[in-house]
JSON list of C-alpha atoms in Angstrom, two decimals:
[
{"chain": "A", "resi": 1, "resn": "VAL", "atom": "CA", "xyz": [-22.34, -17.48, -27.43]},
{"chain": "A", "resi": 2, "resn": "LYS", "atom": "CA", "xyz": [-24.23, -14.42, -26.93]},
{"chain": "A", "resi": 3, "resn": "VAL", "atom": "CA", "xyz": [-24.26, -12.02, -24.05]},
{"chain": "A", "resi": 4, "resn": "TYR", "atom": "CA", "xyz": [-26.64, -9.16, -23.26]},
{"chain": "A", "resi": 5, "resn": "ALA", "atom": "CA", "xyz": [-26.98, -6.70, -20.72]},
{"chain": "A", "resi": 6, "resn": "TRP", "atom": "CA", "xyz": [-30.07, -5.30, -20.00]},
{"chain": "A", "resi": 7, "resn": "TYR", "atom": "CA", "xyz": [-29.90, -1.45, -18.67]},
{"chain": "A", "resi": 8, "resn": "ASP", "atom": "CA", "xyz": [-32.86, 0.91, -17.17]},
{"chain": "A", "resi": 9, "resn": "ASP", "atom": "CA", "xyz": [-31.06, 3.67, -19.12]},
{"chain": "A", "resi": 10, "resn": "ALA", "atom": "CA", "xyz": [-29.82, 2.24, -22.45]},
{"chain": "A", "resi": 11, "resn": "TRP", "atom": "CA", "xyz": [-26.62, 4.68, -22.37]},
{"chain": "A", "resi": 12, "resn": "TRP", "atom": "CA", "xyz": [-25.13, 4.06, -25.37]},
{"chain": "A", "resi": 13, "resn": "SER", "atom": "CA", "xyz": [-28.44, 5.14, -27.05]},
{"chain": "A", "resi": 14, "resn": "THR", "atom": "CA", "xyz": [-29.46, 7.97, -24.68]},
{"chain": "A", "resi": 15, "resn": "LYS", "atom": "CA", "xyz": [-26.24, 9.44, -23.81]},
{"chain": "A", "resi": 16, "resn": "LEU", "atom": "CA", "xyz": [-24.23, 8.69, -26.91]},
{"chain": "A", "resi": 17, "resn": "GLY", "atom": "CA", "xyz": [-26.69, 8.27, -29.87]},
{"chain": "A", "resi": 18, "resn": "LEU", "atom": "CA", "xyz": [-24.87, 5.03, -30.78]},
{"chain": "A", "resi": 19, "resn": "MET", "atom": "CA", "xyz": [-27.21, 3.19, -32.68]},
{"chain": "A", "resi": 20, "resn": "GLU", "atom": "CA", "xyz": [-25.34, 0.98, -35.36]},
{"chain": "A", "resi": 21, "resn": "GLY", "atom": "CA", "xyz": [-21.93, -0.33, -35.31]},
{"chain": "A", "resi": 22, "resn": "ALA", "atom": "CA", "xyz": [-19.71, -2.85, -33.34]},
{"chain": "A", "resi": 23, "resn": "PHE", "atom": "CA", "xyz": [-17.25, -2.58, -30.61]},
{"chain": "A", "resi": 24, "resn": "THR", "atom": "CA", "xyz": [-14.63, -4.65, -29.19]},
{"chain": "A", "resi": 25, "resn": "ALA", "atom": "CA", "xyz": [-12.21, -4.78, -26.38]},
{"chain": "A", "resi": 26, "resn": "ALA", "atom": "CA", "xyz": [-9.71, -7.18, -24.54]},
{"chain": "A", "resi": 27, "resn": "THR", "atom": "CA", "xyz": [-9.83, -6.88, -20.86]},
{"chain": "A", "resi": 28, "resn": "ASP", "atom": "CA", "xyz": [-8.96, -9.07, -17.76]},
{"chain": "A", "resi": 29, "resn": "GLY", "atom": "CA", "xyz": [-12.56, -9.65, -17.07]},
{"chain": "A", "resi": 30, "resn": "ALA", "atom": "CA", "xyz": [-15.43, -9.72, -19.40]},
{"chain": "A", "resi": 31, "resn": "PRO", "atom": "CA", "xyz": [-14.37, -9.64, -23.11]},
{"chain": "A", "resi": 32, "resn": "LEU", "atom": "CA", "xyz": [-16.41, -7.30, -25.62]},
{"chain": "A", "resi": 33, "resn": "GLU", "atom": "CA", "xyz": [-17.47, -8.23, -29.11]},
{"chain": "A", "resi": 34, "resn": "GLY", "atom": "CA", "xyz": [-20.66, -6.40, -29.22]},
{"chain": "A", "resi": 35, "resn": "ARG", "atom": "CA", "xyz": [-23.12, -4.21, -31.52]},
{"chain": "A", "resi": 36, "resn": "TYR", "atom": "CA", "xyz": [-25.23, -1.43, -30.45]},
{"chain": "A", "resi": 37, "resn": "HIS", "atom": "CA", "xyz": [-28.00, -2.38, -33.02]},
{"chain": "A", "resi": 38, "resn": "ASP", "atom": "CA", "xyz": [-28.70, -5.98, -32.11]},
{"chain": "A", "resi": 39, "resn": "GLY", "atom": "CA", "xyz": [-30.42, -5.49, -28.64]},
{"chain": "A", "resi": 40, "resn": "PRO", "atom": "CA", "xyz": [-34.28, -4.59, -28.28]},
{"chain": "A", "resi": 41, "resn": "GLN", "atom": "CA", "xyz": [-34.95, -1.17, -26.34]},
{"chain": "A", "resi": 42, "resn": "ARG", "atom": "CA", "xyz": [-38.08, 0.34, -25.09]},
{"chain": "A", "resi": 43, "resn": "CYS", "atom": "CA", "xyz": [-38.58, 4.02, -25.62]},
{"chain": "A", "resi": 44, "resn": "VAL", "atom": "CA", "xyz": [-41.17, 6.26, -23.77]},
{"chain": "A", "resi": 45, "resn": "VAL", "atom": "CA", "xyz": [-42.51, 8.97, -25.70]},
{"chain": "A", "resi": 46, "resn": "GLY", "atom": "CA", "xyz": [-45.18, 10.25, -23.42]},
{"chain": "A", "resi": 47, "resn": "ARG", "atom": "CA", "xyz": [-48.04, 8.85, -21.03]},
{"chain": "A", "resi": 48, "resn": "ASP", "atom": "CA", "xyz": [-51.51, 7.90, -21.51]},
{"chain": "A", "resi": 49, "resn": "THR", "atom": "CA", "xyz": [-54.39, 9.35, -19.78]},
{"chain": "A", "resi": 50, "resn": "ALA", "atom": "CA", "xyz": [-53.89, 6.58, -16.97]},
{"chain": "A", "resi": 51, "resn": "GLY", "atom": "CA", "xyz": [-50.46, 7.78, -16.66]},
{"chain": "A", "resi": 52, "resn": "ASP", "atom": "CA", "xyz": [-48.89, 4.91, -17.88]},
{"chain": "A", "resi": 53, "resn": "PRO", "atom": "CA", "xyz": [-46.01, 4.96, -20.36]},
{"chain": "A", "resi": 54, "resn": "VAL", "atom": "CA", "xyz": [-46.36, 5.19, -24.29]},
{"chain": "A", "resi": 55, "resn": "TYR", "atom": "CA", "xyz": [-43.72, 3.61, -26.18]},
{"chain": "A", "resi": 56, "resn": "SER", "atom": "CA", "xyz": [-42.40, 4.35, -29.60]},
{"chain": "A", "resi": 57, "resn": "GLY", "atom": "CA", "xyz": [-42.15, 0.87, -31.26]},
{"chain": "A", "resi": 58, "resn": "LYS", "atom": "CA", "xyz": [-38.72, 1.93, -32.30]},
{"chain": "A", "resi": 59, "resn": "LYS", "atom": "CA", "xyz": [-35.24, 2.94, -30.91]},
{"chain": "A", "resi": 60, "resn": "ILE", "atom": "CA", "xyz": [-34.81, 6.60, -30.60]},
{"chain": "A", "resi": 61, "resn": "ALA", "atom": "CA", "xyz": [-31.47, 7.96, -30.33]},
{"chain": "A", "resi": 62, "resn": "TYR", "atom": "CA", "xyz": [-30.92, 10.47, -27.10]},
{"chain": "A", "resi": 63, "resn": "GLY", "atom": "CA", "xyz": [-34.47, 9.08, -26.27]},
{"chain": "A", "resi": 64, "resn": "ASN", "atom": "CA", "xyz": [-35.89, 8.11, -22.90]},
{"chain": "A", "resi": 65, "resn": "CYS", "atom": "CA", "xyz": [-34.97, 4.67, -23.52]},
{"chain": "A", "resi": 66, "resn": "SER", "atom": "CA", "xyz": [-34.06, 1.26, -21.51]},
{"chain": "A", "resi": 67, "resn": "GLY", "atom": "CA", "xyz": [-32.43, -1.90, -23.47]},
{"chain": "A", "resi": 68, "resn": "ALA", "atom": "CA", "xyz": [-30.51, -4.63, -24.20]},
{"chain": "A", "resi": 69, "resn": "LEU", "atom": "CA", "xyz": [-26.88, -4.18, -25.34]},
{"chain": "A", "resi": 70, "resn": "GLU", "atom": "CA", "xyz": [-25.11, -7.11, -26.95]},
{"chain": "A", "resi": 71, "resn": "VAL", "atom": "CA", "xyz": [-21.72, -6.97, -25.36]},
{"chain": "A", "resi": 72, "resn": "TYR", "atom": "CA", "xyz": [-20.31, -10.33, -27.07]},
{"chain": "A", "resi": 73, "resn": "TYR", "atom": "CA", "xyz": [-21.08, -12.48, -29.74]},
{"chain": "A", "resi": 74, "resn": "GLY", "atom": "CA", "xyz": [-18.59, -15.20, -30.46]},
{"chain": "A", "resi": 75, "resn": "ILE", "atom": "CA", "xyz": [-16.91, -18.54, -29.61]},
{"chain": "A", "resi": 76, "resn": "ALA", "atom": "CA", "xyz": [-17.22, -19.39, -25.73]},
{"chain": "A", "resi": 77, "resn": "ARG", "atom": "CA", "xyz": [-13.77, -17.76, -24.52]},
{"chain": "A", "resi": 78, "resn": "PRO", "atom": "CA", "xyz": [-12.91, -19.05, -20.95]},
{"chain": "A", "resi": 79, "resn": "TYR", "atom": "CA", "xyz": [-14.44, -16.15, -18.89]},
{"chain": "A", "resi": 80, "resn": "TYR", "atom": "CA", "xyz": [-18.10, -17.07, -20.38]},
{"chain": "A", "resi": 81, "resn": "ALA", "atom": "CA", "xyz": [-17.66, -20.82, -20.78]},
{"chain": "A", "resi": 82, "resn": "LYS", "atom": "CA", "xyz": [-16.84, -20.87, -17.00]},
{"chain": "A", "resi": 83, "resn": "LEU", "atom": "CA", "xyz": [-20.06, -19.20, -16.43]},
{"chain": "A", "resi": 84, "resn": "MET", "atom": "CA", "xyz": [-22.31, -21.89, -18.06]},
{"chain": "A", "resi": 85, "resn": "PRO", "atom": "CA", "xyz": [-22.94, -24.92, -15.86]},
{"chain": "A", "resi": 86, "resn": "SER", "atom": "CA", "xyz": [-22.56, -27.39, -18.85]},
{"chain": "A", "resi": 87, "resn": "PRO", "atom": "CA", "xyz": [-21.96, -26.93, -22.39]},
{"chain": "A", "resi": 88, "resn": "LEU", "atom": "CA", "xyz": [-25.36, -28.23, -23.04]},
{"chain": "A", "resi": 89, "resn": "GLN", "atom": "CA", "xyz": [-27.31, -25.69, -20.81]},
{"chain": "A", "resi": 90, "resn": "PRO", "atom": "CA", "xyz": [-27.82, -23.04, -23.25]},
{"chain": "A", "resi": 91, "resn": "LEU", "atom": "CA", "xyz": [-29.18, -20.08, -20.72]},
{"chain": "A", "resi": 92, "resn": "THR", "atom": "CA", "xyz": [-27.41, -18.31, -17.65]},
{"chain": "A", "resi": 93, "resn": "VAL", "atom": "CA", "xyz": [-29.19, -15.56, -16.40]},
{"chain": "A", "resi": 94, "resn": "ALA", "atom": "CA", "xyz": [-27.40, -13.13, -13.90]},
{"chain": "A", "resi": 95, "resn": "THR", "atom": "CA", "xyz": [-29.99, -10.81, -12.08]},
{"chain": "A", "resi": 96, "resn": "ARG", "atom": "CA", "xyz": [-28.67, -7.59, -9.94]},
{"chain": "A", "resi": 97, "resn": "GLY", "atom": "CA", "xyz": [-29.63, -7.77, -6.48]},
{"chain": "A", "resi": 98, "resn": "THR", "atom": "CA", "xyz": [-29.58, -11.56, -6.04]},
{"chain": "A", "resi": 99, "resn": "SER", "atom": "CA", "xyz": [-27.42, -13.38, -3.47]},
{"chain": "A", "resi": 100, "resn": "SER", "atom": "CA", "xyz": [-25.33, -15.16, -6.17]},
{"chain": "A", "resi": 101, "resn": "LEU", "atom": "CA", "xyz": [-21.86, -14.03, -6.03]},
{"chain": "A", "resi": 102, "resn": "ALA", "atom": "CA", "xyz": [-21.24, -15.44, -9.58]},
{"chain": "A", "resi": 103, "resn": "ALA", "atom": "CA", "xyz": [-24.16, -13.17, -10.97]},
{"chain": "A", "resi": 104, "resn": "ALA", "atom": "CA", "xyz": [-22.71, -10.12, -9.21]},
{"chain": "A", "resi": 105, "resn": "GLN", "atom": "CA", "xyz": [-19.24, -10.67, -10.44]},
{"chain": "A", "resi": 106, "resn": "LEU", "atom": "CA", "xyz": [-20.62, -11.20, -14.09]},
{"chain": "A", "resi": 107, "resn": "ILE", "atom": "CA", "xyz": [-22.53, -7.79, -13.95]},
{"chain": "A", "resi": 108, "resn": "GLY", "atom": "CA", "xyz": [-19.99, -6.10, -12.29]},
{"chain": "A", "resi": 109, "resn": "ASP", "atom": "CA", "xyz": [-17.33, -7.48, -15.04]},
{"chain": "A", "resi": 110, "resn": "VAL", "atom": "CA", "xyz": [-19.44, -6.55, -17.93]},
{"chain": "A", "resi": 111, "resn": "HIS", "atom": "CA", "xyz": [-20.33, -3.09, -16.62]},
{"chain": "A", "resi": 112, "resn": "ALA", "atom": "CA", "xyz": [-16.54, -2.24, -15.73]},
{"chain": "A", "resi": 113, "resn": "ALA", "atom": "CA", "xyz": [-15.55, -3.40, -19.49]},
{"chain": "A", "resi": 114, "resn": "LEU", "atom": "CA", "xyz": [-18.30, -1.26, -21.09]},
{"chain": "A", "resi": 115, "resn": "MET", "atom": "CA", "xyz": [-17.45, 1.73, -18.96]},
{"chain": "A", "resi": 116, "resn": "ALA", "atom": "CA", "xyz": [-13.71, 1.27, -19.54]},
{"chain": "A", "resi": 117, "resn": "ARG", "atom": "CA", "xyz": [-14.18, 0.98, -23.23]},
{"chain": "A", "resi": 118, "resn": "HIS", "atom": "CA", "xyz": [-16.81, 3.84, -23.62]},
{"chain": "A", "resi": 119, "resn": "ALA", "atom": "CA", "xyz": [-15.00, 6.43, -21.06]},
{"chain": "A", "resi": 120, "resn": "LYS", "atom": "CA", "xyz": [-13.87, 8.81, -23.41]},
{"chain": "A", "resi": 121, "resn": "ALA", "atom": "CA", "xyz": [-17.16, 8.99, -25.46]},
{"chain": "A", "resi": 122, "resn": "LEU", "atom": "CA", "xyz": [-19.31, 9.10, -21.93]},
{"chain": "A", "resi": 123, "resn": "ALA", "atom": "CA", "xyz": [-16.77, 12.00, -20.64]},
{"chain": "A", "resi": 124, "resn": "SER", "atom": "CA", "xyz": [-17.03, 13.94, -24.28]},
{"chain": "A", "resi": 125, "resn": "ALA", "atom": "CA", "xyz": [-21.05, 13.66, -23.70]},
{"chain": "A", "resi": 126, "resn": "GLY", "atom": "CA", "xyz": [-20.48, 15.15, -20.28]},
{"chain": "A", "resi": 127, "resn": "VAL", "atom": "CA", "xyz": [-21.27, 11.56, -18.36]},
{"chain": "A", "resi": 128, "resn": "ALA", "atom": "CA", "xyz": [-19.01, 10.23, -15.91]},
{"chain": "A", "resi": 129, "resn": "PRO", "atom": "CA", "xyz": [-18.82, 6.56, -16.37]},
{"chain": "A", "resi": 130, "resn": "GLY", "atom": "CA", "xyz": [-19.17, 6.10, -12.43]},
{"chain": "A", "resi": 131, "resn": "ALA", "atom": "CA", "xyz": [-22.95, 7.88, -12.93]},
{"chain": "A", "resi": 132, "resn": "VAL", "atom": "CA", "xyz": [-24.03, 4.92, -14.89]},
{"chain": "A", "resi": 133, "resn": "SER", "atom": "CA", "xyz": [-25.87, 2.50, -13.33]},
{"chain": "A", "resi": 134, "resn": "PRO", "atom": "CA", "xyz": [-24.79, -1.14, -13.74]},
{"chain": "A", "resi": 135, "resn": "PRO", "atom": "CA", "xyz": [-27.41, -3.57, -15.76]},
{"chain": "A", "resi": 136, "resn": "GLN", "atom": "CA", "xyz": [-30.28, -5.24, -14.18]},
{"chain": "A", "resi": 137, "resn": "THR", "atom": "CA", "xyz": [-29.57, -8.32, -15.91]},
{"chain": "A", "resi": 138, "resn": "VAL", "atom": "CA", "xyz": [-27.00, -10.06, -17.97]},
{"chain": "A", "resi": 139, "resn": "VAL", "atom": "CA", "xyz": [-27.87, -12.99, -19.95]},
{"chain": "A", "resi": 140, "resn": "LEU", "atom": "CA", "xyz": [-25.57, -15.62, -21.38]},
{"chain": "A", "resi": 141, "resn": "ALA", "atom": "CA", "xyz": [-26.65, -17.68, -24.02]},
{"chain": "A", "resi": 142, "resn": "ASN", "atom": "CA", "xyz": [-24.82, -20.67, -25.37]},
{"chain": "A", "resi": 143, "resn": "TRP", "atom": "CA", "xyz": [-25.57, -21.43, -29.31]},
{"chain": "A", "resi": 144, "resn": "ILE", "atom": "CA", "xyz": [-24.64, -25.17, -29.77]},
{"chain": "A", "resi": 145, "resn": "SER", "atom": "CA", "xyz": [-25.79, -27.44, -32.44]},
{"chain": "A", "resi": 146, "resn": "ALA", "atom": "CA", "xyz": [-25.97, -30.22, -29.94]},
{"chain": "A", "resi": 147, "resn": "GLY", "atom": "CA", "xyz": [-28.88, -28.82, -28.09]},
{"chain": "A", "resi": 148, "resn": "ARG", "atom": "CA", "xyz": [-32.58, -29.85, -27.83]},
{"chain": "A", "resi": 149, "resn": "TYR", "atom": "CA", "xyz": [-33.40, -26.49, -29.79]},
{"chain": "A", "resi": 150, "resn": "THR", "atom": "CA", "xyz": [-32.17, -24.82, -32.80]},
{"chain": "A", "resi": 151, "resn": "PRO", "atom": "CA", "xyz": [-31.06, -21.07, -32.13]},
{"chain": "A", "resi": 152, "resn": "GLY", "atom": "CA", "xyz": [-33.41, -19.50, -34.72]},
{"chain": "A", "resi": 153, "resn": "ILE", "atom": "CA", "xyz": [-36.13, -20.36, -36.98]},
{"chain": "A", "resi": 154, "resn": "GLY", "atom": "CA", "xyz": [-35.88, -24.37, -37.86]},
{"chain": "A", "resi": 155, "resn": "ARG", "atom": "CA", "xyz": [-37.09, -27.54, -36.16]},
{"chain": "A", "resi": 156, "resn": "LEU", "atom": "CA", "xyz": [-36.92, -28.94, -32.71]},
{"chain": "A", "resi": 157, "resn": "LEU", "atom": "CA", "xyz": [-34.50, -31.98, -32.23]},
{"chain": "A", "resi": 158, "resn": "GLY", "atom": "CA", "xyz": [-35.40, -34.87, -30.09]}
]
């Protein structure tokens, strides 16, 4: 299972400068086994003549970036397994602002676990964890060998 959280402000990079490495945390809610370097980021480096953003094409520590943080990569622990409609359905997407209670719970749990795990580092950077907005989206992907599509470069089954 892989879980990513998309933040409008990639706070691990923009506030803490964390570009590489892994983190873990055992919680009562969403377990964390993530990596700072795995998810994509969009870093604004200026504006064009029409006023639209110009992106860097690479991650920039302490930049003006939005992005996805890999928050979990491992076996399907019960917390995440219960969120999958079936073991063969490979994707669950939770978006903030929807009417789904399960989506709101997942987003809240992931954000709370991340803020608890990074509270000291955020405080050292002068950022109150409560000031960090929750992610817009959390994506849960179940990587299974029995699925119709391979999880990477390979052939299609079926």
